[in-house]
Each structure stands twice: as structure tokens, then as C-alpha cells.
Tab-separated table of C-alpha atoms and ligand atoms in Angstrom:
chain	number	residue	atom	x	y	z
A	1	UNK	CA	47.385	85.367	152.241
A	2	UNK	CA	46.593	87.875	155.354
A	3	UNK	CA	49.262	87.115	157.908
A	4	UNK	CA	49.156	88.694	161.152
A	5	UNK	CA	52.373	90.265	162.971
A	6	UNK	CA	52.374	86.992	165.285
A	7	UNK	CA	52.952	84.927	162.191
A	8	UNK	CA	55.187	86.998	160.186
A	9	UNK	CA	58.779	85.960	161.807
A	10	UNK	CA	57.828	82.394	161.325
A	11	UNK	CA	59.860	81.059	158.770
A	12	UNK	CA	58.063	77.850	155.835
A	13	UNK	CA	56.450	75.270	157.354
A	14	UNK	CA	57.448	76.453	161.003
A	15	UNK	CA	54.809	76.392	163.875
A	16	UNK	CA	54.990	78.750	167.491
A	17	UNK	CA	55.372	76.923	170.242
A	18	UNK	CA	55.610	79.470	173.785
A	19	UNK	CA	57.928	76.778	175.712
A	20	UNK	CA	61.684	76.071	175.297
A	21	UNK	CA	61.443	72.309	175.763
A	22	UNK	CA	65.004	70.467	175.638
A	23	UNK	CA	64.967	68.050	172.930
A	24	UNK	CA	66.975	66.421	170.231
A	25	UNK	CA	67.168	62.670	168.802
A	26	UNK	CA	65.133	60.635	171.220
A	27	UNK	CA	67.483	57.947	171.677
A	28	UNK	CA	69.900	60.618	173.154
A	29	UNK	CA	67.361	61.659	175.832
A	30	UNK	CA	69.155	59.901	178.561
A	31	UNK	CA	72.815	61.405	177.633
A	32	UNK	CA	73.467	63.920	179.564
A	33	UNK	CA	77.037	65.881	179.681
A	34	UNK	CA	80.062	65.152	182.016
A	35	UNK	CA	81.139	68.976	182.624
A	36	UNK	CA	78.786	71.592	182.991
A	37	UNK	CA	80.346	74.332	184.572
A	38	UNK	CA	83.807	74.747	183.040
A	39	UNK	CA	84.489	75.526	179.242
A	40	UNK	CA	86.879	73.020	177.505
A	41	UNK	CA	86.589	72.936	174.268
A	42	UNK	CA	89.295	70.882	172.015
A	43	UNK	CA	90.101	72.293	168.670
A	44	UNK	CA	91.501	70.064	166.540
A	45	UNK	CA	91.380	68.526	163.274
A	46	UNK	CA	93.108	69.565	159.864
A	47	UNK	CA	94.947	72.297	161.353
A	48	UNK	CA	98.745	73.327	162.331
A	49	UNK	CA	98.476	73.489	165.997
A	50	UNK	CA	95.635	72.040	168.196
A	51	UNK	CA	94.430	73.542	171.288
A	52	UNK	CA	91.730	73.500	174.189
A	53	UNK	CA	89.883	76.891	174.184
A	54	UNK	CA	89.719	76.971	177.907
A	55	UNK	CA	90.944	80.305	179.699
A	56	UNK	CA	91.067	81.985	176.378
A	57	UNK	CA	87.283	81.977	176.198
A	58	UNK	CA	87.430	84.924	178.887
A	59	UNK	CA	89.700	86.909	176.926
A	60	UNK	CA	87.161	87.213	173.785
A	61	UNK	CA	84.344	89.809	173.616
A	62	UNK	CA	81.453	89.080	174.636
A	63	UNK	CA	77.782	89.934	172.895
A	64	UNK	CA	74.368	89.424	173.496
A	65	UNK	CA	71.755	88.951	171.190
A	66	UNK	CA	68.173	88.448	170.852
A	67	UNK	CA	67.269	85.719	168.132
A	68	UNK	CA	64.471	83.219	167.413
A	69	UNK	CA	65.295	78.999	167.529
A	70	UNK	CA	63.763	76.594	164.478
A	71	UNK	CA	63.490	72.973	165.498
A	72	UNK	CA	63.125	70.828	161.752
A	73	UNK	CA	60.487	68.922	163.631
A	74	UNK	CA	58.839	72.248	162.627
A	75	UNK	CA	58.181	74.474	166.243
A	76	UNK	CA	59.810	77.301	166.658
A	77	UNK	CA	60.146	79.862	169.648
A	78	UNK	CA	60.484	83.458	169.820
A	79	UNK	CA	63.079	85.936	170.991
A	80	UNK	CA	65.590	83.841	173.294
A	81	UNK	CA	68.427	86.129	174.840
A	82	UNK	CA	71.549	84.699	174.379
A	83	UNK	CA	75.075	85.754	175.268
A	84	UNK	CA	78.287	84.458	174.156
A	85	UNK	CA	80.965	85.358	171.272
A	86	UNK	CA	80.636	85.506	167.709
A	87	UNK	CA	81.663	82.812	166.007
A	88	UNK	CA	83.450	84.989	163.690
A	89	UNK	CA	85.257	87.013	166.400
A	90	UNK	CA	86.448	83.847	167.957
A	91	UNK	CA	87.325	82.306	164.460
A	92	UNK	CA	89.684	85.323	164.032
A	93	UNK	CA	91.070	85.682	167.420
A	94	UNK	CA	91.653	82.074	168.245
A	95	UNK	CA	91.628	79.889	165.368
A	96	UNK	CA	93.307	81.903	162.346
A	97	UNK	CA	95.659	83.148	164.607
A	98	UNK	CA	96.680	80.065	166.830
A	99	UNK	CA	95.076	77.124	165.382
A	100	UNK	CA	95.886	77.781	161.665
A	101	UNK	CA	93.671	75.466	159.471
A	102	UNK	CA	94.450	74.254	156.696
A	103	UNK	CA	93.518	76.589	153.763
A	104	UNK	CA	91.059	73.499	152.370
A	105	UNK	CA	89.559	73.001	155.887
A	106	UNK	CA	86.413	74.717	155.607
A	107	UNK	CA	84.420	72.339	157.128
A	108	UNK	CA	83.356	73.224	160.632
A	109	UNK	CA	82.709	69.716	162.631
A	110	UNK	CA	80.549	70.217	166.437
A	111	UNK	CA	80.953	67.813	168.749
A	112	UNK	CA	78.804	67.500	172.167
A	113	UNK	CA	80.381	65.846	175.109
A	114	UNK	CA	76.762	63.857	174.516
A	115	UNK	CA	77.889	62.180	171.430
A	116	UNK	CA	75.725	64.262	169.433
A	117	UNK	CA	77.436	66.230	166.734
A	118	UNK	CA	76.955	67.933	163.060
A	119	UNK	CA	78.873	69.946	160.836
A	120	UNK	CA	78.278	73.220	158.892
A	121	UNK	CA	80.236	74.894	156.076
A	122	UNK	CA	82.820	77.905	157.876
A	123	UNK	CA	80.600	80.101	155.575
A	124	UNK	CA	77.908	79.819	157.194
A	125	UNK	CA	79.214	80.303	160.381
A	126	UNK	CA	81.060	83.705	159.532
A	127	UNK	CA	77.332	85.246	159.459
A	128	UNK	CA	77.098	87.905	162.302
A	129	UNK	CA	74.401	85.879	164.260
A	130	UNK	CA	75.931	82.975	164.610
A	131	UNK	CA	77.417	82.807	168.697
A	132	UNK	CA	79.145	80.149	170.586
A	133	UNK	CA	76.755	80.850	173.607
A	134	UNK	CA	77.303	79.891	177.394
A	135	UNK	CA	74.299	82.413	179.157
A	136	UNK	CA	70.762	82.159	178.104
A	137	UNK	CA	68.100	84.930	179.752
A	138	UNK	CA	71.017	86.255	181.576
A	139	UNK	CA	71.970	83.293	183.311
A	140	UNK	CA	74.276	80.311	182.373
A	141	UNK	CA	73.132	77.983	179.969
A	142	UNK	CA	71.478	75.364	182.122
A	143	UNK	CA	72.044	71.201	181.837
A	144	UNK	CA	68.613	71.079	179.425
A	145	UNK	CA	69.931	73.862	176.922
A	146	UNK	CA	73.492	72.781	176.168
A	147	UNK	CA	75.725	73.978	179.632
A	148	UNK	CA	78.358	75.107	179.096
A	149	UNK	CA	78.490	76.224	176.218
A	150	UNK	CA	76.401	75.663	172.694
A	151	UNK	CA	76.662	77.018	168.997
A	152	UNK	CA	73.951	79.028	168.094
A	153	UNK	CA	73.160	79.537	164.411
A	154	UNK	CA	69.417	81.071	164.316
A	155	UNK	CA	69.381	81.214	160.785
A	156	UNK	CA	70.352	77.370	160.672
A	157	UNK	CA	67.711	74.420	162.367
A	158	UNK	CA	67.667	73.416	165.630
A	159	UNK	CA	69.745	70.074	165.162
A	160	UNK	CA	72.821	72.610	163.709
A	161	UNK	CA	72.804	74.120	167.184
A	162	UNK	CA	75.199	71.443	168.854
A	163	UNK	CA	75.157	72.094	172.875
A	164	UNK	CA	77.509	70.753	175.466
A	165	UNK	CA	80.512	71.597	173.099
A	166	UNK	CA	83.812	69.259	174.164
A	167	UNK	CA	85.366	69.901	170.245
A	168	UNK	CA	85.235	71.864	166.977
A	169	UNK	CA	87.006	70.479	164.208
A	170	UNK	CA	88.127	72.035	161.183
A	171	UNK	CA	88.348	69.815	158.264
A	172	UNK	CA	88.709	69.013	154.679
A	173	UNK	CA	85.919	67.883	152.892
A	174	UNK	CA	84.886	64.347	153.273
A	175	UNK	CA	81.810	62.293	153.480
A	176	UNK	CA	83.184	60.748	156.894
A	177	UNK	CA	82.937	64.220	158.308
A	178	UNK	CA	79.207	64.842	158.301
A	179	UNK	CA	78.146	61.576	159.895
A	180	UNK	CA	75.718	62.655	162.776
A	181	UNK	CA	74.577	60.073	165.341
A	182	UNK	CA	71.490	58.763	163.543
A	183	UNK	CA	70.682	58.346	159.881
A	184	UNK	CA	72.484	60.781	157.706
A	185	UNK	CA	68.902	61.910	155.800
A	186	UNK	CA	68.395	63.834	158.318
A	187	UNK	CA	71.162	65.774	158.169
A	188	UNK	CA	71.437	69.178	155.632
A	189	UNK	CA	74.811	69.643	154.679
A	190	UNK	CA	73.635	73.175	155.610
A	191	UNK	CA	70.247	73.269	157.259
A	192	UNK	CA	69.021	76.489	156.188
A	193	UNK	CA	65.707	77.514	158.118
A	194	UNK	CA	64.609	80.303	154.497
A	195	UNK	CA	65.172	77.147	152.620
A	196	UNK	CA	63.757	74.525	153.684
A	197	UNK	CA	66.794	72.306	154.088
A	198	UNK	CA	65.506	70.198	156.702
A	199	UNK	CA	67.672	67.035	155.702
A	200	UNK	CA	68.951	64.832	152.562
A	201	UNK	CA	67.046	63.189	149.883
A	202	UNK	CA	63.503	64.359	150.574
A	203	UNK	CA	61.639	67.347	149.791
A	204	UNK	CA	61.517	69.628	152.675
A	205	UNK	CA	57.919	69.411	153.052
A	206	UNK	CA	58.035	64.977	153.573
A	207	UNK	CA	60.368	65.546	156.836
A	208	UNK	CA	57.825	68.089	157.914
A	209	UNK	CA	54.954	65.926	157.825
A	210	UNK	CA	56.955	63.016	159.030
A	211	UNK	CA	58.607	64.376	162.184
A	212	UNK	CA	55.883	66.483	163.457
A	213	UNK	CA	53.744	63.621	164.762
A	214	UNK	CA	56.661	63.075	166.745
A	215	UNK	CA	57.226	65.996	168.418
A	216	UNK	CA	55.210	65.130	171.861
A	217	UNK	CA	57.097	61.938	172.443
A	218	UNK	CA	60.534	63.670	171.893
A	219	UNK	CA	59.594	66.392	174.534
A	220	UNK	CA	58.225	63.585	176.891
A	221	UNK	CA	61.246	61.578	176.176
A	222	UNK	CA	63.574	64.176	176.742
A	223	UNK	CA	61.815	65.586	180.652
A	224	UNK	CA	62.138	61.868	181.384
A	225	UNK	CA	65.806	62.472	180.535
A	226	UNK	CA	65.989	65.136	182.516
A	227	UNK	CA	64.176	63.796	185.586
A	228	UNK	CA	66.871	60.894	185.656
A	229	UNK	CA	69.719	62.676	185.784
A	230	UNK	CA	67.947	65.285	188.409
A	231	UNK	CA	67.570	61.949	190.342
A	232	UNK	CA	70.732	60.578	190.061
A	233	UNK	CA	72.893	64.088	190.745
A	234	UNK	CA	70.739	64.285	193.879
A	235	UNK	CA	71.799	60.987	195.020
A	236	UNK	CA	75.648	61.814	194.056
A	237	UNK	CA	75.358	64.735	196.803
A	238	UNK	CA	73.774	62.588	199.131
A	239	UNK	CA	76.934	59.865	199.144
B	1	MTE	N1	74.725	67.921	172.224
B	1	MTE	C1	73.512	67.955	171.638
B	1	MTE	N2	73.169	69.035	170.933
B	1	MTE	C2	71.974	69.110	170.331
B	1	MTE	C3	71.048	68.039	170.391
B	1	MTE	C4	71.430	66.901	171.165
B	1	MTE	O1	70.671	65.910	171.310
B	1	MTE	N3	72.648	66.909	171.786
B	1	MTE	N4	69.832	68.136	169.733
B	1	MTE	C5	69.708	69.146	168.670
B	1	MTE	C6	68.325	69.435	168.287
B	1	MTE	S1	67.584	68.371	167.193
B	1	MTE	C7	67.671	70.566	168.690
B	1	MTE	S2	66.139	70.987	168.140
B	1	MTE	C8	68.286	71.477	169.666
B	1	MTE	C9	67.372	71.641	170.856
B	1	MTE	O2	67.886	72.582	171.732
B	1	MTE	P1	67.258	72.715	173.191
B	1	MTE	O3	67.377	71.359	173.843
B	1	MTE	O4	68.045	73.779	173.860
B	1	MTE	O5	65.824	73.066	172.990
B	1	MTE	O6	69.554	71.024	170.115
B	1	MTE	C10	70.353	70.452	169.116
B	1	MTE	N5	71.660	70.240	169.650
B	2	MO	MO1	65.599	69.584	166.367
């Protein structure tokens, strides 16, 4: 097949779209987080000494990278500038030295102060392009892209990308820790974008053709989201 340089980044099945919509499960549209400005982020789980990663998070270095986003629905967008720490620098300076998992616990559990959360293999997330992100396009991540401060694993889909961070738990094995909040089929254990892992159970391909018809509701769903809460902090400043 003749593919043209436009197509070329786009990973199987994947589909340019030019906007960065906010989205996620639909019945989550309406969530919105509690603290958007200040980082607290409570790590925890099977581990010697759990702690909130709150003023530490200035101490780390910082990066910025340029990398491309895969929703599983199947759109993708193009060369988002993030900026943040490496998950693997701040897995080195923060957690192997002061939080001290267990040697076992090499499962990596997100949780947004949404309720939204997923897990991914510490593998994984040791790749150099994998960032706990708080600025997007040089400014800080707004309410709609996961303020105030998101994982960002580009080589991973969309839904491994937790925003809104409140805790990161590292933990043993166990089927109890990759329960998401919505069916677990459509949840990857991994979520590779090269592979196709777009959930559990089903040929890549059948979530594909299932989920794309639903893209345009998500999106609409999600702006109505957004509207709401625009609504309601307005009248908050108001009282
Ligand atoms: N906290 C939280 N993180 C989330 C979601 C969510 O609903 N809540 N949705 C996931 C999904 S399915 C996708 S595609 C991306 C969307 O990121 P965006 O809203 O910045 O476009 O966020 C992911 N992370
Ligand atoms: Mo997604």
C-alpha cells in the first residue's frame, strides 16, 4: 500500500482527528475533579512506607516532550507538547528510595480523583516516554485534560493515560487490582497502541468497529460535562 507522510505515524486501525476533545467513559462525563491546582498524589499500596508526593514533585527534573495520543475508540492526534517528569526518574527518586515496594509489587495501579482508574505493568512504565505530566502546550494541564497532573504513556491507549491523579499504587498481582470503572473487557492488561491491545477477550479489530460509532456521542457527552461544571464554578464565585 502507498501511504503518504500524513498517514505514516498512525499506528493499526487508528484514524487523525485535528482536535483534542476531552473524553473518556461516557457515564463519567459529569465527574469532574475536586483539586485542580495543587499536586497531591498518595502513594500507597504494597509498599514499606506510604507517602503523598506533594512538595517533592518540585524537587524532580522536569522534561518536555513532544508525543502523539491514541484513543482505542480509534482517533488519534498529533504532536501534543507535554511537560512533566519521567516516570522512571520519579520511580527512582521517590518511590525506590522512600516508598520501597515490595519486590513482587510490580503492578502500577492509577487512580483519578474522578473515580476513573487502570493499571499497567511497572515495565511498561520504565519506557523513556512515559511522563507524569502537569503542563500541556506550555501551560498547565487544564480541567478537560487531566489538571493537575496526568500519566502519559504515548505508546499505551488513551484509557491508560489516567488524569486528575489523587494515587498510584504499587501492588502484587491480583485480579482485584485491574478492575476499572466499567466492564473489565475493555481493559488490556497492557494496552499497547503497535499491538492492537485495545481490551480483553476480543480481537482488536471487534472493539474497533464497535466503539467507533460511538465516538461523537462521547465527545458531545463529555462538552456537556464540561459546560456543567463551567456553569456551576461560575455560580460558586458568584456566592
Ligand atoms: N481520570 C480520568 N482519566 C482518564 C479518563 C477519565 O474518564 N477519567 N478517560 C481516559 C480515556 S478513555 C481517554 S481517551 C483519555 C482522554 O484524554 P483527554 O480527555 O485529555 O482527551 O483519558 C483517559 N484518562
Ligand atoms: Mo479512550
Amino acid at each position: 500500500m502507498n501511504q503518504t507522510a500524513e498517514q505514516e505515524w498512525l499506528p493499526p486501525g487508528q484514524r487523525e482527528t485535528k482536535e483534542f476533545h476531552r473524553f473518556g467513559l461516557t457515564w463519567l462525563a459529569a465527574r469532574y475533579p475536586y483539586e485542580t491546582k495543587r499536586i497531591a498524589v498518595e502513594l500507597a499500596g504494597d509498599v514499606a512506607a506510604a507517602l503523598e508526593l506533594g512538595a517533592l514533585w518540585d524537587s524532580l527534573p522536569r522534561v518536555e516532550q513532544i508525543s502523539n495520543f491514541h484513543c482505542v475508540t480509534s482517533w488519534s492526534v498529533r504532536d501534543l507538547r507535554w511537560s512533566g517528569v519521567r516516570f522512571n526518574e520519579f520511580y527512582e527518586k521517590v518511590v525506590a528510595d522512600k516508598v520501597r515496594p515490595e519486590p513482587d509489587a510490580t503492578l502500577v495501579v492509577f487512580i483519578g480523583q474522578d473515580g476513573y482508574r487502570n493499571a499497567l505493568p511497572l515495565e511498561d512504565l520504565l519506557a523513556a516516554d512515559v511522563l507524569l505530566a502537569d503542563r500541556l502546550d506550555g501551560e498547565p494541564l487544564s480541567v478537560e485534560h487531566g489538571a493537575p497532573l496526568r500519566l502519559v504513556a504515548p505508546a499505551h491507549y488513551g484509557y491508560k493515560n489516567v488524569k486528575h491523579l489523587s494515587r498510584i499504587e504499587f501492588r502484587r498481582e491480583a485480579k482485584r487490582h485491574h478492575r476499572i470503572p466499567g466492564p473489565i473487557f475493555m481493559s488490556h492488561p497492557r494496552g499497547r497502541v503497535a499491538l492492537q491491545e485495545r481490551g480483553r477477550g476480543l480481537p482488536g479489530w471487534v472493539y474497533r468497529l464497535l466503539y467507533r460509532p460511538l465516538i461523537g456521542i462521547t465527545v458531545w457527552a463529555f462538552r456537556q460535562g464540561t459546560a456543567y461544571h463551567r456553569r456551576n464554578e461560575k455560580a460558586e464565585k458568584r456566592r
